[in-house]
Each structure stands twice: as structure tokens, then as C-alpha cells.
């Protein structure tokens, strides 16, 4: 049995099961409200109790490493790594758009998938996942950059994934460049499809808890502001006397 945790999007989810076809597999989803904590331990404990299992029965943890919400990714990874380390259980790190693509391909058949994830108010992470679940290209884009991706999407007949396709600025830019409105076949990353990706991977993809690392495409807004402030402070510092 494994526990899968997805925390990169606006909805956090936890899944507990043995495999993709487990009839007793269970999942819980909660809204991640800014400024409010989410009791991951309580969510996992509730699902294990529903399965009449203990945390010691868990063979491993599949964890969402992003991209997506910096706070969400860090919170989920910190929890999963800490519990896995304490129990000496392996962890499988799965990128959020690989789980989104797996879900989309399940619904559409063998199609490459273009995933959109909100980076900030005026920018998005775009990731192209091929039919084998491998990332082929990623970028942080603004509305003016979308035309480069829309032409590729029109030519290849890509499936679109991610609730960010509903953002007015992104949707308008896509429609202006491609001639059709974007329609995502699935929303954001969820624990069920995170688990599906992890369970298909070979044993060597499951490593020690501390080996799992977040998948960041760009620095967070806080880190960007901190870097800018550091540069500004250095530029005004008086020169030391030689």
C-alpha cells in the first residue's frame, strides 16, 4: 500500500491504495485556502482508518514535487519526507504535470499533453509531456509568449490540462493565436494520478526520503523580491577605504 500526496495546486489531495485498480482505494480532497493550514496527518490518518490500516502498513510515499504553489510544494514535501524518513520508507517524486498528463492521456488516448499551471498573476508554467509521460519542454510564459506554443498545439493536436487554461488572460491569448478557445480535459494535479505515475515506475525510482527534491521552474516571488533587495543594497553600499 502507498500514500500519495498532491499539494502543488489550489486543491490538496491524498490517496491511499495498493495499485491503480484497487477497489478499496480512497482519496480525499480539500481546498488550500491561503493563510489556513491543512492537516495532512489527519487526512492520511482518516484514509488509513477507512482502510483499517496503520501508517506502519504503508510501503512508500508518492509526493508531488511541483511545479505549482511554492508553499504547497514545500509543505507537502516536508510532511512526506519527514514521515517517510521516520518510518524508513521510500519516496517517489512525481512532477505535477506528469500526473496531469497521465490523467489526460487516460481520457483522450495516446496524445501528448500541454499542461498549464499558474505561476503568478500574469505568468504561467507550460510543460509539454509526450505520449510516454516524458517532459519535452518547459517554460514560464506570459500572454505574449503563448503564440509560440499554440502553433505547436494546433499542429500536433495536443490535449490541454490544467485549470489555468480558464484564466482569462491565458485563454484570450491562446484563442487569438490558435483560432480556438482552450478547453482543458482535466484540471490540476491530483493524488490519484500522482499515485498512478509512481506505481508505473521501476523500483529504482523509489529512493530515500531525503533524496526527493522540489521541481522549480523559476524562483518564487518572495525569492525574486529578496534578490532584488540584496542587489539594491549592494549598489548603494559605500566603498571601503583602500
PDB file of C-alpha atoms in Angstrom:
ATOM      1  CA  UNK A   1       0.000   0.000   0.000  1.00  0.00           C
ATOM      2  CA  UNK A   2       1.200   3.503  -0.793  1.00  0.00           C
ATOM      3  CA  UNK A   3       0.187   7.013   0.196  1.00  0.00           C
ATOM      4  CA  UNK A   4       0.188   9.719  -2.493  1.00  0.00           C
ATOM      5  CA  UNK A   5       0.102  13.415  -1.618  1.00  0.00           C
ATOM      6  CA  UNK A   6      -0.520  16.284  -4.049  1.00  0.00           C
ATOM      7  CA  UNK A   7      -0.160  19.844  -2.743  1.00  0.00           C
ATOM      8  CA  UNK A   8       1.028  21.913  -5.724  1.00  0.00           C
ATOM      9  CA  UNK A   9      -2.386  23.244  -6.765  1.00  0.00           C
ATOM     10  CA  UNK A  10      -5.376  25.046  -5.241  1.00  0.00           C
ATOM     11  CA  UNK A  11      -6.809  21.667  -4.228  1.00  0.00           C
ATOM     12  CA  UNK A  12      -4.732  19.402  -1.989  1.00  0.00           C
ATOM     13  CA  UNK A  13      -5.429  15.685  -2.161  1.00  0.00           C
ATOM     14  CA  UNK A  14      -4.355  12.446  -0.516  1.00  0.00           C
ATOM     15  CA  UNK A  15      -4.772   8.947  -1.951  1.00  0.00           C
ATOM     16  CA  UNK A  16      -4.290   5.572  -0.252  1.00  0.00           C
ATOM     17  CA  UNK A  17      -4.281   2.284  -2.141  1.00  0.00           C
ATOM     18  CA  UNK A  18      -2.311  -0.687  -3.397  1.00  0.00           C
ATOM     19  CA  UNK A  19      -2.491  -0.086  -7.158  1.00  0.00           C
ATOM     20  CA  UNK A  20      -4.463   1.702  -9.872  1.00  0.00           C
ATOM     21  CA  UNK A  21      -7.204  -0.948  -9.884  1.00  0.00           C
ATOM     22  CA  UNK A  22      -7.559  -1.241  -6.109  1.00  0.00           C
ATOM     23  CA  UNK A  23     -11.344  -1.247  -5.479  1.00  0.00           C
ATOM     24  CA  UNK A  24     -10.753  -0.120  -1.901  1.00  0.00           C
ATOM     25  CA  UNK A  25      -8.513   2.808  -2.814  1.00  0.00           C
ATOM     26  CA  UNK A  26      -9.712   6.060  -1.283  1.00  0.00           C
ATOM     27  CA  UNK A  27      -8.974   9.736  -1.864  1.00  0.00           C
ATOM     28  CA  UNK A  28      -9.702  12.953  -0.015  1.00  0.00           C
ATOM     29  CA  UNK A  29      -9.509  16.471  -1.462  1.00  0.00           C
ATOM     30  CA  UNK A  30      -9.557  19.788   0.400  1.00  0.00           C
ATOM     31  CA  UNK A  31      -9.260  23.390  -0.723  1.00  0.00           C
ATOM     32  CA  UNK A  32      -5.940  25.014   0.117  1.00  0.00           C
ATOM     33  CA  UNK A  33      -7.005  28.409   1.456  1.00  0.00           C
ATOM     34  CA  UNK A  34      -4.251  30.978   1.744  1.00  0.00           C
ATOM     35  CA  UNK A  35      -3.359  31.677   5.367  1.00  0.00           C
ATOM     36  CA  UNK A  36      -5.001  28.478   6.639  1.00  0.00           C
ATOM     37  CA  UNK A  37      -3.196  25.254   7.451  1.00  0.00           C
ATOM     38  CA  UNK A  38      -4.191  21.834   6.146  1.00  0.00           C
ATOM     39  CA  UNK A  39      -3.930  18.833   8.458  1.00  0.00           C
ATOM     40  CA  UNK A  40      -2.162  16.355   6.182  1.00  0.00           C
ATOM     41  CA  UNK A  41      -1.605  13.930   9.042  1.00  0.00           C
ATOM     42  CA  UNK A  42      -5.313  13.977   9.792  1.00  0.00           C
ATOM     43  CA  UNK A  43      -6.210  13.427   6.132  1.00  0.00           C
ATOM     44  CA  UNK A  44      -3.846  10.478   5.778  1.00  0.00           C
ATOM     45  CA  UNK A  45      -4.855   9.061   9.151  1.00  0.00           C
ATOM     46  CA  UNK A  46      -8.522   9.247   8.217  1.00  0.00           C
ATOM     47  CA  UNK A  47      -7.990   7.346   4.964  1.00  0.00           C
ATOM     48  CA  UNK A  48      -5.855   4.702   6.670  1.00  0.00           C
ATOM     49  CA  UNK A  49      -8.554   4.262   9.294  1.00  0.00           C
ATOM     50  CA  UNK A  50     -11.101   3.886   6.498  1.00  0.00           C
ATOM     51  CA  UNK A  51      -8.913   1.113   5.081  1.00  0.00           C
ATOM     52  CA  UNK A  52      -8.490  -0.338   8.589  1.00  0.00           C
ATOM     53  CA  UNK A  53      -4.729   0.069   8.276  1.00  0.00           C
ATOM     54  CA  UNK A  54      -1.931   1.685  10.254  1.00  0.00           C
ATOM     55  CA  UNK A  55       0.759   4.028   8.995  1.00  0.00           C
ATOM     56  CA  UNK A  56       3.260   1.210   9.563  1.00  0.00           C
ATOM     57  CA  UNK A  57       1.465  -0.730   6.790  1.00  0.00           C
ATOM     58  CA  UNK A  58       2.427   1.890   4.204  1.00  0.00           C
ATOM     59  CA  UNK A  59       5.143   0.633   1.835  1.00  0.00           C
ATOM     60  CA  UNK A  60       6.059   4.034   0.408  1.00  0.00           C
ATOM     61  CA  UNK A  61       5.023   7.595  -0.346  1.00  0.00           C
ATOM     62  CA  UNK A  62       4.437   9.275  -3.715  1.00  0.00           C
ATOM     63  CA  UNK A  63       4.913  13.018  -3.422  1.00  0.00           C
ATOM     64  CA  UNK A  64       4.046  15.950  -5.682  1.00  0.00           C
ATOM     65  CA  UNK A  65       7.255  17.941  -6.291  1.00  0.00           C
ATOM     66  CA  UNK A  66       5.686  20.669  -8.442  1.00  0.00           C
ATOM     67  CA  UNK A  67       5.800  22.934 -10.237  1.00  0.00           C
ATOM     68  CA  UNK A  68       2.971  24.911  -8.721  1.00  0.00           C
ATOM     69  CA  UNK A  69       2.421  26.671  -5.434  1.00  0.00           C
ATOM     70  CA  UNK A  70       5.780  27.133  -3.710  1.00  0.00           C
ATOM     71  CA  UNK A  71       4.163  26.984  -0.275  1.00  0.00           C
ATOM     72  CA  UNK A  72       2.102  23.942  -1.177  1.00  0.00           C
ATOM     73  CA  UNK A  73       5.002  22.004  -2.676  1.00  0.00           C
ATOM     74  CA  UNK A  74       7.230  22.734   0.306  1.00  0.00           C
ATOM     75  CA  UNK A  75       4.532  21.796   2.814  1.00  0.00           C
ATOM     76  CA  UNK A  76       3.690  18.506   1.128  1.00  0.00           C
ATOM     77  CA  UNK A  77       7.302  17.529   0.589  1.00  0.00           C
ATOM     78  CA  UNK A  78       8.290  18.402   4.147  1.00  0.00           C
ATOM     79  CA  UNK A  79       5.498  16.236   5.521  1.00  0.00           C
ATOM     80  CA  UNK A  80       6.131  13.275   3.221  1.00  0.00           C
ATOM     81  CA  UNK A  81       9.900  13.344   3.677  1.00  0.00           C
ATOM     82  CA  UNK A  82       9.634  13.587   7.462  1.00  0.00           C
ATOM     83  CA  UNK A  83       7.159  10.723   7.805  1.00  0.00           C
ATOM     84  CA  UNK A  84       8.964   8.535   5.258  1.00  0.00           C
ATOM     85  CA  UNK A  85      12.292   9.157   6.979  1.00  0.00           C
ATOM     86  CA  UNK A  86      10.835   8.329  10.409  1.00  0.00           C
ATOM     87  CA  UNK A  87       9.343   5.081   9.087  1.00  0.00           C
ATOM     88  CA  UNK A  88      12.337   4.254   6.860  1.00  0.00           C
ATOM     89  CA  UNK A  89      10.044   4.080   3.813  1.00  0.00           C
ATOM     90  CA  UNK A  90      10.935   5.042   0.221  1.00  0.00           C
ATOM     91  CA  UNK A  91       9.629   8.101  -1.607  1.00  0.00           C
ATOM     92  CA  UNK A  92       8.804   8.514  -5.294  1.00  0.00           C
ATOM     93  CA  UNK A  93       8.998  12.108  -6.540  1.00  0.00           C
ATOM     94  CA  UNK A  94       6.487  12.895  -9.318  1.00  0.00           C
ATOM     95  CA  UNK A  95       6.244  16.187 -11.190  1.00  0.00           C
ATOM     96  CA  UNK A  96       2.752  17.645 -11.109  1.00  0.00           C
ATOM     97  CA  UNK A  97       2.371  17.894 -14.873  1.00  0.00           C
ATOM     98  CA  UNK A  98       3.348  14.258 -15.350  1.00  0.00           C
ATOM     99  CA  UNK A  99       0.346  13.323 -13.208  1.00  0.00           C
ATOM    100  CA  UNK A 100      -1.862  15.779 -15.121  1.00  0.00           C
ATOM    101  CA  UNK A 101      -0.714  14.305 -18.436  1.00  0.00           C
ATOM    102  CA  UNK A 102      -1.350  10.738 -17.252  1.00  0.00           C
ATOM    103  CA  UNK A 103      -4.914  11.707 -16.393  1.00  0.00           C
ATOM    104  CA  UNK A 104      -5.409  13.493 -19.726  1.00  0.00           C
ATOM    105  CA  UNK A 105      -3.997  10.587 -21.733  1.00  0.00           C
ATOM    106  CA  UNK A 106      -6.280   8.186 -19.883  1.00  0.00           C
ATOM    107  CA  UNK A 107      -9.258  10.195 -21.138  1.00  0.00           C
ATOM    108  CA  UNK A 108      -8.063  11.077 -24.637  1.00  0.00           C
ATOM    109  CA  UNK A 109      -5.922   8.103 -25.621  1.00  0.00           C
ATOM    110  CA  UNK A 110      -2.316   8.409 -26.773  1.00  0.00           C
ATOM    111  CA  UNK A 111      -1.935  12.163 -27.034  1.00  0.00           C
ATOM    112  CA  UNK A 112       0.838  14.469 -26.000  1.00  0.00           C
ATOM    113  CA  UNK A 113      -0.352  16.934 -23.366  1.00  0.00           C
ATOM    114  CA  UNK A 114       0.298  20.632 -22.852  1.00  0.00           C
ATOM    115  CA  UNK A 115      -0.093  21.452 -19.165  1.00  0.00           C
ATOM    116  CA  UNK A 116      -0.666  24.939 -17.769  1.00  0.00           C
ATOM    117  CA  UNK A 117      -0.048  25.798 -14.120  1.00  0.00           C
ATOM    118  CA  UNK A 118      -0.367  29.240 -12.552  1.00  0.00           C
ATOM    119  CA  UNK A 119       2.995  30.752 -11.693  1.00  0.00           C
ATOM    120  CA  UNK A 120       1.743  34.190 -10.645  1.00  0.00           C
ATOM    121  CA  UNK A 121      -0.941  36.640 -11.695  1.00  0.00           C
ATOM    122  CA  UNK A 122       0.497  37.382 -15.136  1.00  0.00           C
ATOM    123  CA  UNK A 123       2.540  34.252 -15.869  1.00  0.00           C
ATOM    124  CA  UNK A 124       2.101  30.507 -16.216  1.00  0.00           C
ATOM    125  CA  UNK A 125       4.226  27.383 -16.243  1.00  0.00           C
ATOM    126  CA  UNK A 126       3.739  25.483 -19.507  1.00  0.00           C
ATOM    127  CA  UNK A 127       5.007  21.947 -19.858  1.00  0.00           C
ATOM    128  CA  UNK A 128       4.769  19.624 -22.843  1.00  0.00           C
ATOM    129  CA  UNK A 129       4.534  15.928 -21.946  1.00  0.00           C
ATOM    130  CA  UNK A 130       4.901  13.321 -24.690  1.00  0.00           C
ATOM    131  CA  UNK A 131       2.819  10.159 -25.031  1.00  0.00           C
ATOM    132  CA  UNK A 132       5.371   8.262 -22.925  1.00  0.00           C
ATOM    133  CA  UNK A 133       4.992  10.638 -19.985  1.00  0.00           C
ATOM    134  CA  UNK A 134       8.333  12.352 -20.540  1.00  0.00           C
ATOM    135  CA  UNK A 135       8.794  16.110 -20.369  1.00  0.00           C
ATOM    136  CA  UNK A 136       9.939  17.523 -23.708  1.00  0.00           C
ATOM    137  CA  UNK A 137       9.882  21.251 -22.935  1.00  0.00           C
ATOM    138  CA  UNK A 138       9.012  23.603 -20.092  1.00  0.00           C
ATOM    139  CA  UNK A 139       8.867  27.368 -19.715  1.00  0.00           C
ATOM    140  CA  UNK A 140       7.494  30.251 -17.716  1.00  0.00           C
ATOM    141  CA  UNK A 141       5.393  32.317 -20.134  1.00  0.00           C
ATOM    142  CA  UNK A 142       3.338  35.487 -20.185  1.00  0.00           C
ATOM    143  CA  UNK A 143       0.399  36.106 -22.527  1.00  0.00           C
ATOM    144  CA  UNK A 144       2.598  37.408 -25.346  1.00  0.00           C
ATOM    145  CA  UNK A 145       4.597  34.158 -25.418  1.00  0.00           C
ATOM    146  CA  UNK A 146       1.602  31.876 -25.906  1.00  0.00           C
ATOM    147  CA  UNK A 147       1.635  32.106 -29.720  1.00  0.00           C
ATOM    148  CA  UNK A 148       4.813  30.002 -29.869  1.00  0.00           C
ATOM    149  CA  UNK A 149       3.062  27.179 -28.036  1.00  0.00           C
ATOM    150  CA  UNK A 150      -0.349  27.495 -29.689  1.00  0.00           C
ATOM    151  CA  UNK A 151       1.031  26.902 -33.177  1.00  0.00           C
ATOM    152  CA  UNK A 152       2.677  23.725 -31.941  1.00  0.00           C
ATOM    153  CA  UNK A 153      -0.522  22.671 -30.202  1.00  0.00           C
ATOM    154  CA  UNK A 154      -2.610  23.164 -33.338  1.00  0.00           C
ATOM    155  CA  UNK A 155      -0.190  21.153 -35.452  1.00  0.00           C
ATOM    156  CA  UNK A 156       0.162  18.258 -33.051  1.00  0.00           C
ATOM    157  CA  UNK A 157      -3.408  18.076 -31.757  1.00  0.00           C
ATOM    158  CA  UNK A 158      -2.329  18.309 -28.151  1.00  0.00           C
ATOM    159  CA  UNK A 159      -4.588  17.641 -25.202  1.00  0.00           C
ATOM    160  CA  UNK A 160      -4.701  20.545 -22.753  1.00  0.00           C
ATOM    161  CA  UNK A 161      -4.523  20.020 -18.984  1.00  0.00           C
ATOM    162  CA  UNK A 162      -4.794  22.385 -16.037  1.00  0.00           C
ATOM    163  CA  UNK A 163      -7.362  24.757 -14.582  1.00  0.00           C
ATOM    164  CA  UNK A 164      -5.078  27.662 -15.573  1.00  0.00           C
ATOM    165  CA  UNK A 165      -6.442  27.356 -19.124  1.00  0.00           C
ATOM    166  CA  UNK A 166      -9.548  29.015 -17.721  1.00  0.00           C
ATOM    167  CA  UNK A 167      -7.630  32.148 -16.731  1.00  0.00           C
ATOM    168  CA  UNK A 168      -8.992  34.959 -18.945  1.00  0.00           C
ATOM    169  CA  UNK A 169      -5.601  36.346 -19.993  1.00  0.00           C
ATOM    170  CA  UNK A 170      -4.196  32.937 -20.946  1.00  0.00           C
ATOM    171  CA  UNK A 171      -7.409  31.820 -22.661  1.00  0.00           C
ATOM    172  CA  UNK A 172      -7.654  35.054 -24.657  1.00  0.00           C
ATOM    173  CA  UNK A 173      -4.026  34.859 -25.771  1.00  0.00           C
ATOM    174  CA  UNK A 174      -4.393  31.209 -26.790  1.00  0.00           C
ATOM    175  CA  UNK A 175      -7.571  31.835 -28.776  1.00  0.00           C
ATOM    176  CA  UNK A 176      -6.058  34.854 -30.539  1.00  0.00           C
ATOM    177  CA  UNK A 177      -3.006  32.832 -31.569  1.00  0.00           C
ATOM    178  CA  UNK A 178      -4.634  29.491 -32.401  1.00  0.00           C
ATOM    179  CA  UNK A 179      -8.128  30.453 -33.513  1.00  0.00           C
ATOM    180  CA  UNK A 180      -9.923  28.292 -30.981  1.00  0.00           C
ATOM    181  CA  UNK A 181     -10.732  28.548 -27.284  1.00  0.00           C
ATOM    182  CA  UNK A 182      -8.649  26.343 -24.988  1.00  0.00           C
ATOM    183  CA  UNK A 183     -10.579  23.502 -23.378  1.00  0.00           C
ATOM    184  CA  UNK A 184      -8.722  21.539 -20.727  1.00  0.00           C
ATOM    185  CA  UNK A 185      -9.697  17.875 -20.494  1.00  0.00           C
ATOM    186  CA  UNK A 186      -8.519  17.658 -16.867  1.00  0.00           C
ATOM    187  CA  UNK A 187      -7.840  20.079 -14.045  1.00  0.00           C
ATOM    188  CA  UNK A 188      -4.716  20.233 -11.889  1.00  0.00           C
ATOM    189  CA  UNK A 189      -2.587  17.510 -10.335  1.00  0.00           C
ATOM    190  CA  UNK A 190      -4.398  15.114  -8.012  1.00  0.00           C
ATOM    191  CA  UNK A 191      -3.120  12.390  -5.708  1.00  0.00           C
ATOM    192  CA  UNK A 192      -4.854   9.556  -7.569  1.00  0.00           C
ATOM    193  CA  UNK A 193      -2.967  10.190 -10.814  1.00  0.00           C
ATOM    194  CA  UNK A 194       0.197  11.032  -8.927  1.00  0.00           C
ATOM    195  CA  UNK A 195      -0.029   7.524  -7.478  1.00  0.00           C
ATOM    196  CA  UNK A 196      -0.707   6.054 -10.928  1.00  0.00           C
ATOM    197  CA  UNK A 197       2.515   7.561 -12.299  1.00  0.00           C
ATOM    198  CA  UNK A 198       4.545   6.462  -9.273  1.00  0.00           C
ATOM    199  CA  UNK A 199       3.226   2.887  -9.367  1.00  0.00           C
ATOM    200  CA  UNK A 200       4.250   2.503 -13.025  1.00  0.00           C
ATOM    201  CA  UNK A 201       7.842   3.425 -12.301  1.00  0.00           C
ATOM    202  CA  UNK A 202      10.667   0.947 -11.685  1.00  0.00           C
ATOM    203  CA  UNK A 203      11.937   0.227  -8.191  1.00  0.00           C
ATOM    204  CA  UNK A 204      14.988   2.474  -8.546  1.00  0.00           C
ATOM    205  CA  UNK A 205      12.680   5.491  -8.904  1.00  0.00           C
ATOM    206  CA  UNK A 206      11.704   4.988  -5.264  1.00  0.00           C
ATOM    207  CA  UNK A 207      14.554   6.368  -3.203  1.00  0.00           C
ATOM    208  CA  UNK A 208      15.312   7.516   0.319  1.00  0.00           C
ATOM    209  CA  UNK A 209      13.133  10.234   1.795  1.00  0.00           C
ATOM    210  CA  UNK A 210      15.740  12.977   1.723  1.00  0.00           C
ATOM    211  CA  UNK A 211      16.608  12.332  -1.945  1.00  0.00           C
ATOM    212  CA  UNK A 212      13.308  13.814  -3.169  1.00  0.00           C
ATOM    213  CA  UNK A 213      13.764  17.398  -4.357  1.00  0.00           C
ATOM    214  CA  UNK A 214      11.224  20.060  -5.439  1.00  0.00           C
ATOM    215  CA  UNK A 215      10.875  20.753  -9.159  1.00  0.00           C
ATOM    216  CA  UNK A 216      11.047  24.527  -9.518  1.00  0.00           C
ATOM    217  CA  UNK A 217      10.900  26.240 -12.917  1.00  0.00           C
ATOM    218  CA  UNK A 218      11.503  29.741 -11.562  1.00  0.00           C
ATOM    219  CA  UNK A 219      12.220  31.488  -8.283  1.00  0.00           C
ATOM    220  CA  UNK A 220       9.253  32.378  -6.099  1.00  0.00           C
ATOM    221  CA  UNK A 221       8.044  35.965  -5.906  1.00  0.00           C
ATOM    222  CA  UNK A 222       9.460  36.218  -2.382  1.00  0.00           C
ATOM    223  CA  UNK A 223      12.863  34.983  -3.562  1.00  0.00           C
ATOM    224  CA  UNK A 224      12.768  37.376  -6.519  1.00  0.00           C
ATOM    225  CA  UNK A 225      11.993  40.323  -4.250  1.00  0.00           C
ATOM    226  CA  UNK A 226      14.732  39.262  -1.821  1.00  0.00           C
ATOM    227  CA  UNK A 227      17.290  39.023  -4.632  1.00  0.00           C
ATOM    228  CA  UNK A 228      16.285  42.441  -5.963  1.00  0.00           C
ATOM    229  CA  UNK A 229      16.570  43.935  -2.483  1.00  0.00           C
ATOM    230  CA  UNK A 230      20.017  42.393  -1.999  1.00  0.00           C
ATOM    231  CA  UNK A 231      21.220  43.773  -5.327  1.00  0.00           C
ATOM    232  CA  UNK A 232      19.850  47.209  -4.473  1.00  0.00           C
ATOM    233  CA  UNK A 233      21.502  47.206  -1.057  1.00  0.00           C
ATOM    234  CA  UNK A 234      24.851  46.239  -2.579  1.00  0.00           C
ATOM    235  CA  UNK A 235      24.640  49.015  -5.165  1.00  0.00           C
ATOM    236  CA  UNK A 236      24.291  51.723  -2.513  1.00  0.00           C
ATOM    237  CA  UNK A 237      26.904  50.428  -0.082  1.00  0.00           C
ATOM    238  CA  UNK A 238      29.840  52.850   0.288  1.00  0.00           C
ATOM    239  CA  UNK A 239      33.212  51.674  -0.897  1.00  0.00           C
ATOM    240  CA  UNK A 240      35.649  50.693   1.798  1.00  0.00           C
ATOM    241  CA  UNK A 241      38.821  52.728   2.049  1.00  0.00           C
ATOM    242  CA  UNK A 242      41.756  51.006   0.428  1.00  0.00           C
TER     243      UNK A 242
END
